[in-house]
Coordinates of C-alpha atoms and ligand atoms in Angstrom, one line a residue:
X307 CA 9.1 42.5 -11.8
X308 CA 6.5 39.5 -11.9
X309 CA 7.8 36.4 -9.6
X310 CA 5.4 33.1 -9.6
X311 CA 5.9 31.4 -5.9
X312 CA 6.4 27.8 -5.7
X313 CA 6.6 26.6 -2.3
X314 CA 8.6 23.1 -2.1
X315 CA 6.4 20.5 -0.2
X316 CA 7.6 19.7 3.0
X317 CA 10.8 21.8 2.8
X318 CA 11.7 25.1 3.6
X319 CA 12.7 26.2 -0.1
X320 CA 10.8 28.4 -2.0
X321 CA 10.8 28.8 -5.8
X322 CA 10.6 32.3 -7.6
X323 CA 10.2 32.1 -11.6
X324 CA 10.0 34.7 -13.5
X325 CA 9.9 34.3 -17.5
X326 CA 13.9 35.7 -17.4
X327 CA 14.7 34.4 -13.9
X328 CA 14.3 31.7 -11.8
X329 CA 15.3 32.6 -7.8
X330 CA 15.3 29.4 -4.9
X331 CA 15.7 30.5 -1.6
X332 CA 15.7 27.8 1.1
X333 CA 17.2 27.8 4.7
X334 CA 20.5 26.0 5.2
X335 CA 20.6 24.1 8.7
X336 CA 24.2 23.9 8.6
X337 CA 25.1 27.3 8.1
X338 CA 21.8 29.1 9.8
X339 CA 21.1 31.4 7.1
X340 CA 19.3 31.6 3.9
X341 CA 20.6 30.6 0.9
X342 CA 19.6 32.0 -2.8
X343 CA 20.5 30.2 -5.7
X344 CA 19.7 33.1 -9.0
X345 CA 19.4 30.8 -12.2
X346 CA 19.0 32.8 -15.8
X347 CA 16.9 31.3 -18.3
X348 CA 17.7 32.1 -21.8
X349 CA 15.1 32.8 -24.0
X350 CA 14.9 29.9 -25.8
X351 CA 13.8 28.4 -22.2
X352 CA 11.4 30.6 -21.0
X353 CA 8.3 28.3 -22.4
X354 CA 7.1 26.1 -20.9
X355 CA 7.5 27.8 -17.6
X356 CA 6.3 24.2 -15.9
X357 CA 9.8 22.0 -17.5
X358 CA 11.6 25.5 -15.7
X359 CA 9.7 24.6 -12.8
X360 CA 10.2 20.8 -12.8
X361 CA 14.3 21.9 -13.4
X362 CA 14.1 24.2 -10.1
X363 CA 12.1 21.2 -8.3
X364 CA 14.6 18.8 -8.6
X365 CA 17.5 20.6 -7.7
X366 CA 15.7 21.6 -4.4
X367 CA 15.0 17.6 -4.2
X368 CA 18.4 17.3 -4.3
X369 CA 19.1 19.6 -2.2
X370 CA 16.8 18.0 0.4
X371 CA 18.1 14.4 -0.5
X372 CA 21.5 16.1 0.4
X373 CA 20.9 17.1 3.6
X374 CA 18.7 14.2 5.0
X375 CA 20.9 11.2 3.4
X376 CA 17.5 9.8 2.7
X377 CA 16.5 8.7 -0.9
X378 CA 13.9 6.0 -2.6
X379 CA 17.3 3.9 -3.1
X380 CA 18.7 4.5 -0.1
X381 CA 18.9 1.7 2.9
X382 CA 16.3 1.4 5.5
X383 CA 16.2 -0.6 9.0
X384 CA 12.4 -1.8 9.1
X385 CA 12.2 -3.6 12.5
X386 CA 15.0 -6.2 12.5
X387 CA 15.1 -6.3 8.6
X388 CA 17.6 -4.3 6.7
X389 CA 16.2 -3.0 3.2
X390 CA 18.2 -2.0 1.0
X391 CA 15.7 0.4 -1.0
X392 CA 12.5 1.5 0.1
X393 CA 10.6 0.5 -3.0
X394 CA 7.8 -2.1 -2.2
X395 CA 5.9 -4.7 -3.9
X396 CA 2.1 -3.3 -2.8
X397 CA -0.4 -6.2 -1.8
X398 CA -2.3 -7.0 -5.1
X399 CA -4.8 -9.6 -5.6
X400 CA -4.3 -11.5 -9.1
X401 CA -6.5 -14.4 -9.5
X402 CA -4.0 -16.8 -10.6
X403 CA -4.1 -19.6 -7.5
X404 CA -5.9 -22.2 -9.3
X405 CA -8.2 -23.5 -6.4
X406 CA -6.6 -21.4 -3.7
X407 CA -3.3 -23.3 -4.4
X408 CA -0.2 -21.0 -5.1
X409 CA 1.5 -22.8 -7.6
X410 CA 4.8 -22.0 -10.2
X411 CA 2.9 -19.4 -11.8
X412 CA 2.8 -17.6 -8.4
X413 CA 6.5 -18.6 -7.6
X414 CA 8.0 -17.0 -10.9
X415 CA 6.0 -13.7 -10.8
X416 CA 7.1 -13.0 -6.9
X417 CA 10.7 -14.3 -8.1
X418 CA 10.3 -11.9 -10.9
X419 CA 10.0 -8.8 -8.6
X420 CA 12.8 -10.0 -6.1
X421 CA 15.5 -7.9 -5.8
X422 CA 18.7 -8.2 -2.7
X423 CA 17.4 -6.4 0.3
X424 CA 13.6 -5.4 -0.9
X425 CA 10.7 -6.2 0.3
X426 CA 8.0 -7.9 -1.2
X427 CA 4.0 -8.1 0.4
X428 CA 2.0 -11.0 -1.3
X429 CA -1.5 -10.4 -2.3
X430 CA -4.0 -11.0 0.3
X431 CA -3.9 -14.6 1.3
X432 CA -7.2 -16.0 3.1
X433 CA -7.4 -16.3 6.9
X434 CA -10.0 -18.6 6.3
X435 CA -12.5 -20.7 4.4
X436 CA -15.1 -17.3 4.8
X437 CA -12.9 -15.3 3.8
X438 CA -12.8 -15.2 -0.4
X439 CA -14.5 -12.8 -2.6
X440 CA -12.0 -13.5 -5.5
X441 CA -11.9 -16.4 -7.8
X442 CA -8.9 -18.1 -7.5
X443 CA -6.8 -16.3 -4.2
X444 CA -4.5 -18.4 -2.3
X445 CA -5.3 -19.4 1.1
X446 CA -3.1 -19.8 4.1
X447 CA -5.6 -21.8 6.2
X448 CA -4.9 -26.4 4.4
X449 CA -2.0 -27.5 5.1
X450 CA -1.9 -28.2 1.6
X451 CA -1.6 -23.9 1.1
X452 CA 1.1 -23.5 3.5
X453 CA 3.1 -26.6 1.6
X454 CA 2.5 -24.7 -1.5
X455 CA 3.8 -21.1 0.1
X456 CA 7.3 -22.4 1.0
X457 CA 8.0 -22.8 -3.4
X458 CA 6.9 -19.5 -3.5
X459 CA 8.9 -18.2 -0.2
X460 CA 11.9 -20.2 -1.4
X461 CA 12.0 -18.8 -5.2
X462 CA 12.2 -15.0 -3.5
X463 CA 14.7 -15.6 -0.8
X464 CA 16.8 -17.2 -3.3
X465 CA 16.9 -13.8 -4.8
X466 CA 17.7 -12.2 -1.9
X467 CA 14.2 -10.2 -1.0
X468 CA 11.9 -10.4 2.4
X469 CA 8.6 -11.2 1.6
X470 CA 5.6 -11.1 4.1
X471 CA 2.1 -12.8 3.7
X472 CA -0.9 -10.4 3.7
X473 CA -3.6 -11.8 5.8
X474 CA -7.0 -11.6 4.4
X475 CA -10.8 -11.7 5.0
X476 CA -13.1 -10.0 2.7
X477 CA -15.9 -10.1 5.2
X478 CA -18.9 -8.3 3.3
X479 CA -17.4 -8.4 -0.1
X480 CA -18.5 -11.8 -0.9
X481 CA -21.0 -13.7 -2.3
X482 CA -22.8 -17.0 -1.8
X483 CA -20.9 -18.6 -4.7
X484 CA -17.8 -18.4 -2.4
X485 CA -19.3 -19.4 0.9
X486 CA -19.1 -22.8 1.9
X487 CA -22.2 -24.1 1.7
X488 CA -23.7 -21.2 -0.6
X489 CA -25.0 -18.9 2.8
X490 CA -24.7 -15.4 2.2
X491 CA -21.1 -13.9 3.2
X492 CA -20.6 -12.4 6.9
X493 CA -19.9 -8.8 8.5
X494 CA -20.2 -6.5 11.1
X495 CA -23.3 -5.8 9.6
X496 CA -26.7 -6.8 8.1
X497 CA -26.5 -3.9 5.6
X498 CA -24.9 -5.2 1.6
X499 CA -22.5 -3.1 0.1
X500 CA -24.5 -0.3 -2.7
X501 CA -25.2 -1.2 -6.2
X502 CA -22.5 1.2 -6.9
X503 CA -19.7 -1.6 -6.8
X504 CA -19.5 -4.8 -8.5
X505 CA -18.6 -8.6 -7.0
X506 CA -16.2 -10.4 -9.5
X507 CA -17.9 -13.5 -9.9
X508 CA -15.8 -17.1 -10.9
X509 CA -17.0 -16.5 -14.5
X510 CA -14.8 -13.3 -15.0
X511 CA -18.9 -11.2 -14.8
X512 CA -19.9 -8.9 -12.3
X513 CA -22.6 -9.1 -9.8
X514 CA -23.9 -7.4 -7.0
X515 CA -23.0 -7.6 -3.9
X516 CA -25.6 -9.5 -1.5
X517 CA -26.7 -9.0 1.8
X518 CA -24.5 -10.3 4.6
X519 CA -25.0 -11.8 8.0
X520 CA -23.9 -9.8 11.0
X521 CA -21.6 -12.0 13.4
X522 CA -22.9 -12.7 16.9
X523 CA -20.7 -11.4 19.5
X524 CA -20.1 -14.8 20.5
X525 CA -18.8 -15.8 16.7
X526 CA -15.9 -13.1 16.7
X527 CA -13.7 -14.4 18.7
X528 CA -13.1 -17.7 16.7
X529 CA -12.7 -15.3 13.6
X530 CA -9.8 -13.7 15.7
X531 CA -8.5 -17.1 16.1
X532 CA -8.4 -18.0 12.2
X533 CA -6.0 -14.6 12.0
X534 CA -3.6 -15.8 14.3
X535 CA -3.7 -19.2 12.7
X536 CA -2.8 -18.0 9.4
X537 CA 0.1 -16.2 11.1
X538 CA 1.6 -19.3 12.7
X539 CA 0.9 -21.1 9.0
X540 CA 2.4 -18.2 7.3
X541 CA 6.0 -18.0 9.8
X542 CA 5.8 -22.3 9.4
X543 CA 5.6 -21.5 5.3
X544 CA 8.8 -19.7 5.5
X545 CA 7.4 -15.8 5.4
X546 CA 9.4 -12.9 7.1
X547 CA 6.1 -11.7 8.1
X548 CA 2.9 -10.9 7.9
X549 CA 0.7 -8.0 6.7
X550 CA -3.1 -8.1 8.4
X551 CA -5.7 -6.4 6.2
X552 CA -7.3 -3.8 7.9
X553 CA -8.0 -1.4 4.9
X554 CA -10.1 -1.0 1.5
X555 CA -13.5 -1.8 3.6
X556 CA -12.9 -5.6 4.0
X557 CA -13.6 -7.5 7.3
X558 CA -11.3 -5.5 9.8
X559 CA -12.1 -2.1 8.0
X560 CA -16.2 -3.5 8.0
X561 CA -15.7 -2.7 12.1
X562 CA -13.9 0.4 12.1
X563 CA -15.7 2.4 9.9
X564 CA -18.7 4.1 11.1
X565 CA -20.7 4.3 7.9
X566 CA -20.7 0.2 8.0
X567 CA -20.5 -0.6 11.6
X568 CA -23.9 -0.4 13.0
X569 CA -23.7 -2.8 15.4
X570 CA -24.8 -2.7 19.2
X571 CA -22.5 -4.7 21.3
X572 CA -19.1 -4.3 22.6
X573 CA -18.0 -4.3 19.2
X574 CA -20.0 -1.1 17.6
X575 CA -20.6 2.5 18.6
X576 CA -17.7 4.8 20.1
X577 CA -14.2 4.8 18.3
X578 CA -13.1 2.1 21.5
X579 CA -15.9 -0.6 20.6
X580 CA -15.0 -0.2 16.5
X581 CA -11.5 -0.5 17.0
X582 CA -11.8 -3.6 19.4
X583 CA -12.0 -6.2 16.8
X584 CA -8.8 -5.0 14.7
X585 CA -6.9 -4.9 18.2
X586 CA -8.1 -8.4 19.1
X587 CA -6.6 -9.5 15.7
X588 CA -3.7 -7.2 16.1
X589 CA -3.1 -8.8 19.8
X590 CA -3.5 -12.1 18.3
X591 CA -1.3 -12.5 15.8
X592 CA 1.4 -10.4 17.6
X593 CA 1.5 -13.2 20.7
X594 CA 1.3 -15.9 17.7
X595 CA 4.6 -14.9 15.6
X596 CA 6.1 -11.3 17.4
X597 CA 5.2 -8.0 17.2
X598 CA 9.0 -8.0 14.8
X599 CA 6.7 -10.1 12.4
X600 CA 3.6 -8.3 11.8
X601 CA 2.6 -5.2 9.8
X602 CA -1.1 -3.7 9.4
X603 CA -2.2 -1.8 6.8
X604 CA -5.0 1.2 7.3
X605 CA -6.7 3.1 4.9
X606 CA -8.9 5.5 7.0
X607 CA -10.0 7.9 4.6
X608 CA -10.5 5.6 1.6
X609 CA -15.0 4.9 0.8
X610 CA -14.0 1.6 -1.6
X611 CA -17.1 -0.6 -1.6
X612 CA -18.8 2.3 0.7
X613 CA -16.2 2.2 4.0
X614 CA -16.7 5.8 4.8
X615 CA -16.0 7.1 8.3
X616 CA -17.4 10.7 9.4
X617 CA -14.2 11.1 10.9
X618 CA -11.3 9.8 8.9
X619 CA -8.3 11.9 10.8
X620 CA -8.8 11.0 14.8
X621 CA -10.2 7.2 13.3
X622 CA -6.3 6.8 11.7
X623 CA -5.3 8.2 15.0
X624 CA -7.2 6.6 17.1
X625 CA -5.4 2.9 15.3
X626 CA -2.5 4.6 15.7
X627 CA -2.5 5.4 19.4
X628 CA -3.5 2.1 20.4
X629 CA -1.2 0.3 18.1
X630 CA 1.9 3.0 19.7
X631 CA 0.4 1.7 23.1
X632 CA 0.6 -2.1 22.2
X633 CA 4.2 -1.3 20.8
X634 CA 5.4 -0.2 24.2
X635 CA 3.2 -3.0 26.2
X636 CA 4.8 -5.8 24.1
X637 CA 8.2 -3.7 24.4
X638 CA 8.4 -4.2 20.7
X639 CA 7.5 -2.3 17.5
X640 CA 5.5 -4.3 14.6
X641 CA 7.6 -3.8 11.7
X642 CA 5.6 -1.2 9.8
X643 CA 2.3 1.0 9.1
X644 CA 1.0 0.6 5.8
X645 CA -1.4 3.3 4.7
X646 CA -3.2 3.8 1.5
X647 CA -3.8 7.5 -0.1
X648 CA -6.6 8.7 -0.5
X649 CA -6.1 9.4 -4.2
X650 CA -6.0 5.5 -5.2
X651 CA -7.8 4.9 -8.4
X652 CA -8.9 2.0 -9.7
X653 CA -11.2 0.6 -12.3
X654 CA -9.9 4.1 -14.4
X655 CA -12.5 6.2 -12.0
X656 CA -11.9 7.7 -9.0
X657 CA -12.1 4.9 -6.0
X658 CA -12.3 7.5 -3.2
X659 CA -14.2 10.6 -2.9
X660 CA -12.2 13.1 -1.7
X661 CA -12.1 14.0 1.8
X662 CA -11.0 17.0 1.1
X663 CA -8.2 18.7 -1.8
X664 CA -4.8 16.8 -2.4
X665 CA -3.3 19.4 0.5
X666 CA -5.6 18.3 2.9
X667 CA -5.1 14.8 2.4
X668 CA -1.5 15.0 2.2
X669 CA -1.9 16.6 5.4
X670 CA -4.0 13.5 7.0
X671 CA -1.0 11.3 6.1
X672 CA 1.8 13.4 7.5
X673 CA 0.0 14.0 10.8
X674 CA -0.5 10.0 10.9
X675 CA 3.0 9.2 9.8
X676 CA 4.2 11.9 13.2
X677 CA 2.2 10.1 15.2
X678 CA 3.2 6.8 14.7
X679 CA 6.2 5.2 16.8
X680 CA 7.8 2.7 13.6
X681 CA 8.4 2.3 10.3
X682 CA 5.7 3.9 7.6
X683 CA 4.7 2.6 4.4
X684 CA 2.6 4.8 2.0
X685 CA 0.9 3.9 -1.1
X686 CA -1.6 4.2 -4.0
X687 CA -0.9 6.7 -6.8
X688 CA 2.9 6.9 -6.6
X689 CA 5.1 7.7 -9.6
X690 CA 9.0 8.0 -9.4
X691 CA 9.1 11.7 -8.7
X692 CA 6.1 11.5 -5.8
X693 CA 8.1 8.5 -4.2
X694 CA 11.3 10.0 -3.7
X695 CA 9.7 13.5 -2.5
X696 CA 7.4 11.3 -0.3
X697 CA 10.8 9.9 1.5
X698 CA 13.6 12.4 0.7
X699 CA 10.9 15.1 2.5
X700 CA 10.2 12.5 5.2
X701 CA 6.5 11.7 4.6
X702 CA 7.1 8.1 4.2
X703 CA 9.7 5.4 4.9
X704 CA 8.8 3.1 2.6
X705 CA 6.8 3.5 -0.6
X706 CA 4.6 0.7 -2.0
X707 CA 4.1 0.6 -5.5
X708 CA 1.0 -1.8 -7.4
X709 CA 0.1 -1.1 -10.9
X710 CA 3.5 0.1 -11.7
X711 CA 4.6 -3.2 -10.6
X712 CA 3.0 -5.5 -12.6
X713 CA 3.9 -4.2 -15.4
X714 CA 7.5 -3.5 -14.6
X715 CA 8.7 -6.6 -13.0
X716 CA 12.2 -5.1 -12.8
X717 CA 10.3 -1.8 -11.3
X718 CA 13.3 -1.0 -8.9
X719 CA 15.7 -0.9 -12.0
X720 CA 13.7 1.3 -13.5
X721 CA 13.0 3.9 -11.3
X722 CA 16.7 4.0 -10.1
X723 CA 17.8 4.5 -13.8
X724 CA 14.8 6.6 -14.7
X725 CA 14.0 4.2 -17.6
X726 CA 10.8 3.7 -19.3
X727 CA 8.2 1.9 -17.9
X728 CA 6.0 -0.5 -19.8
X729 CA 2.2 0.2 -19.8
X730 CA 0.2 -2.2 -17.2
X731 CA -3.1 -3.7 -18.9
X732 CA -5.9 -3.4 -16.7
X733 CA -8.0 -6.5 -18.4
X734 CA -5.3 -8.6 -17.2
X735 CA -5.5 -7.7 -13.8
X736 CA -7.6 -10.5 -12.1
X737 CA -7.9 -13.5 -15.4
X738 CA -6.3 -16.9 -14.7
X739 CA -3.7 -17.5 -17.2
X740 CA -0.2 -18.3 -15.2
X741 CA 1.8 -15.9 -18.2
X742 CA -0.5 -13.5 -20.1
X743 CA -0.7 -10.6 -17.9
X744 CA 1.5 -12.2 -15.4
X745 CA 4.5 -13.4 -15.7
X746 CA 5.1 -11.7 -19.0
X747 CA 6.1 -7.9 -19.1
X748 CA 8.9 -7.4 -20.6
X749 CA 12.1 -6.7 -18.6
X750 CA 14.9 -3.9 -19.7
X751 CA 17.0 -5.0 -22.4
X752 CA 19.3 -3.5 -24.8
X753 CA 15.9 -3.7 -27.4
X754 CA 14.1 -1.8 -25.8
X755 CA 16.8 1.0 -26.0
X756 CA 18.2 1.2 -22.4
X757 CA 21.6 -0.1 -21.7
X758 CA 21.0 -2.4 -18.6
X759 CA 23.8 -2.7 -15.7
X760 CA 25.5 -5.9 -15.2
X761 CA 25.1 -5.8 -11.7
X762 CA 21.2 -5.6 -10.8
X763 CA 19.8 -3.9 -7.7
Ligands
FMN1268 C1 -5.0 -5.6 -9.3 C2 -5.0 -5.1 -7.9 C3 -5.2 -5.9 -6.8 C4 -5.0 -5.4 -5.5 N1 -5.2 -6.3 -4.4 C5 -4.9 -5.8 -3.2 C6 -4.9 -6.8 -2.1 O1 -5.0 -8.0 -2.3 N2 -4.6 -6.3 -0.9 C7 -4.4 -4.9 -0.7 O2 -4.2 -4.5 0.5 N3 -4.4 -4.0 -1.7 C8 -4.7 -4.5 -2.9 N4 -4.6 -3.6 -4.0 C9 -4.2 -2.2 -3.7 C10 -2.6 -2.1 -3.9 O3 -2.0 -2.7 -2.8 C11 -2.2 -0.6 -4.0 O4 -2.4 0.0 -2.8 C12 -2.9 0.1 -5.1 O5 -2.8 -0.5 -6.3 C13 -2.4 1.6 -5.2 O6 -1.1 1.6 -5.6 P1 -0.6 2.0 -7.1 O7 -1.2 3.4 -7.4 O8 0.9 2.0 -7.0 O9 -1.2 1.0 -8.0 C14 -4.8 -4.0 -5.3 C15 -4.6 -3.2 -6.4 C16 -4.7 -3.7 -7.7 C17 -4.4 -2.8 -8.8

């Protein structure tokens, strides 16, 4: 007899199908012996084989989810938080703070997403007056930012989420017509980003990227300083935390990665010298607010606007080790690790080149997420059915969802019910107005055919 194999990710189930038959094995902790489950498919069900297989796949997540307690809506202890889901507002950057100001538009679409016990992560907010690359990003540098913040911070702690501040500096992916004073845009490095990506310009048109201006040694310090600034304005604006950007070849990622960094100093060459910067930041803001407060996000083996590394696996480990080692100096654990997939699109083309086929990359992810001492956050490319493997299989704690959130303001609903979700529109992604695009995805109602629980998440 003919059996097709399915190996269940992570576990140690196994799925036999055959066009009659449909055989899971998998080995029972408890009892210390293997188990077989022998399902018959009628006839009318033998095609397609792949629903059969999607059948068999769930009850083997189930089966997992059973015997870890662990699930996408289950609670989770991040640090000195207590979640009570694991479904996260991603970072996204959306244009809409007129002059850098967060204003209603800003408070109503973080309120929107808010549910009791999540966890929300602003989009990038600037460390600095350097630091923009987008038209209209809120700061966290005037006075007159943090001021603005707390509406924002108060409208989401009314509705009972956590919500942390993303600190950002674009570094190289800039241009003139952000700089103060029109000079070109610094880096680690003299070297512009390829004609292959695009600068957003304040028009809504695209332009290429210009050259930067490598920092002086001397300079990189005071840049250090701007992070834990924006920290200390970010904690006095009301936010649980906050997230530094180290990932998607911005300013902190412009130092790690070896296909940018060319630099001579302290600061470039071996894995120590390109990590220096990021743990100068990390240090920073950590003594500024408590390692309980701060988060960083990595994504090692991601090329977007050219950040490729030769060695994407020991770079993540190297972060890793010396943020475990900064954990147990400080004798306290920053509150997560935030890593992005490899297999984030954007733009509807591929972001990343592969570093290798999906296995391989899942692989790179689980070895990080063993060898990190806290809390892990995944993200980029996650539907309902990857997020719940992802953390009923143990590869992540914590699963940050982006595009799916826009559109779907009540996105935790969703997924917990398994209701439709509405289409996000992509040419909405990064325009100005404070509703279209924004604020206006439609939440479940009884029109659109679900029956929606009184009681919300
Ligand atoms: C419109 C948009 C803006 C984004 N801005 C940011 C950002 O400011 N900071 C960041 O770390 N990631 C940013 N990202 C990446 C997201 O945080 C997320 O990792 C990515 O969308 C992949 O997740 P998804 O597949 O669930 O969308 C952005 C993504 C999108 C689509």
């Amino acid at each position: 007899m003919c059996f097709l194999k399915h190996h269940v990710p992570g576990s140690r189930a196994s799925i036999y199908i055959h066009p009659l038959l449909a055989v899971i094995t998998f080995f029972s902790e408890k009892e210390k012996c293997i188990n077989i489950i022998l399902f018959t498919l009628s006839l009318s069900q033998i095609h397609p084989l792949t629903d059969q297989l999607r059948l068999v796949r769930e009850q083997a997540r189930i089966m997992a989810e059973n015997r870890t307690g662990t699930s996408l809506f289950s609670p989770c202890k991040m640090g000195k938080f207590s979640l009570s889901h694991r479904v996260v507002l991603a970072p996204m950057t959306r244009c809409r703070a007129l002059n850098g100001i967060p204003g209603d538009a800003l408070a109503e679409y973080y309120a929107q997403r808010s549910t009791p016990g999540g966890l929300l992560i602003t989009e990038g907010a600037l460390i600095s007056p350097t630091a923009p690359g987008f038209p209209h990003v809120p700061g966290i540098y005037s006075e007159a930012q943090v001021e603005a913040w707390k509406k924002v911070v108060d409208a989401v702690h009314a509705k009972g989420s956590v919500i942390f501040c993303q600190l950002w500096h674009v570094g190289r992916a800039s241009h003139q017509v952000y700089q103060p004073g029109g000079v070109p845009p610094i880096s680690s490095t003299n070297k512009p980003i390829s004609n292959r990506w695009r600068t957003l310009m304040p028009d809504g048109t695209y332009g290429i990227y210009p050259a930067p201006r490598a920092l002086k040694t001397s300079e990189i310090l005071e840049l250090v300083e701007h992070y834990s600034q924006a920290a200390l304005n970010a904690i006095r604006a009301g936010f649980d935390g906050v997230e530094i950007h180290g990932a998607h070849g911005y300013l902190i990622d412009q130092f790690l990665k070896n296909g940018i960094n060319d630099r001579v100093d302290e600061y470039g060459g071996s894995i120590e010298n390109r990590c220096r910067f990021m743990m100068q930041v990390i240090q920073a803001v950590v003594s500024a607010v408590g390692a309980e407060r701060v988060a960083f996000r990595m994504s090692p083996a991601i090329d977007h606007l050219d950040a490729t590394d030769s060695d994407p696996l020991n770079l993540g480990l190297s972060v890793i080790e010396r943020i475990n080692k900064l954990q147990l100096q400080v004798g306290s654990k920053l509150t997560y690790l935030h890593v992005t997939q490899p297999r984030y699109t954007a733009s509807g083309q591929k972001e990343s080149r592969r570093t290798g086929s999906e296995d391989e990359e899942a692989q790179m992810i689980r070895t990080w997420r063993r060898a990190y001492q806290g809390t892990f956050m995944c993200s980029g490319g996650y539907t309902r059915e990857l997020g719940i493997q992802a953390v009923t299989e143990g590869d992540a704690d914590l699963i940050s969802y982006g595009r799916l959130f826009i559109s779907n303001p009540d996105l935790v609903l969703r997924l917990k019910l398994n209701a439709p979700l509405n289409k996000y529109i992509r040419k909405t992604f990064y325009t100005q107005d404070p509703v279209v695009g924004y604020t206006d995805y439609p939440f479940l109602s009884k029109a659109n055919g679900v029956q929606v629980p009184l009681s919300r998440l």
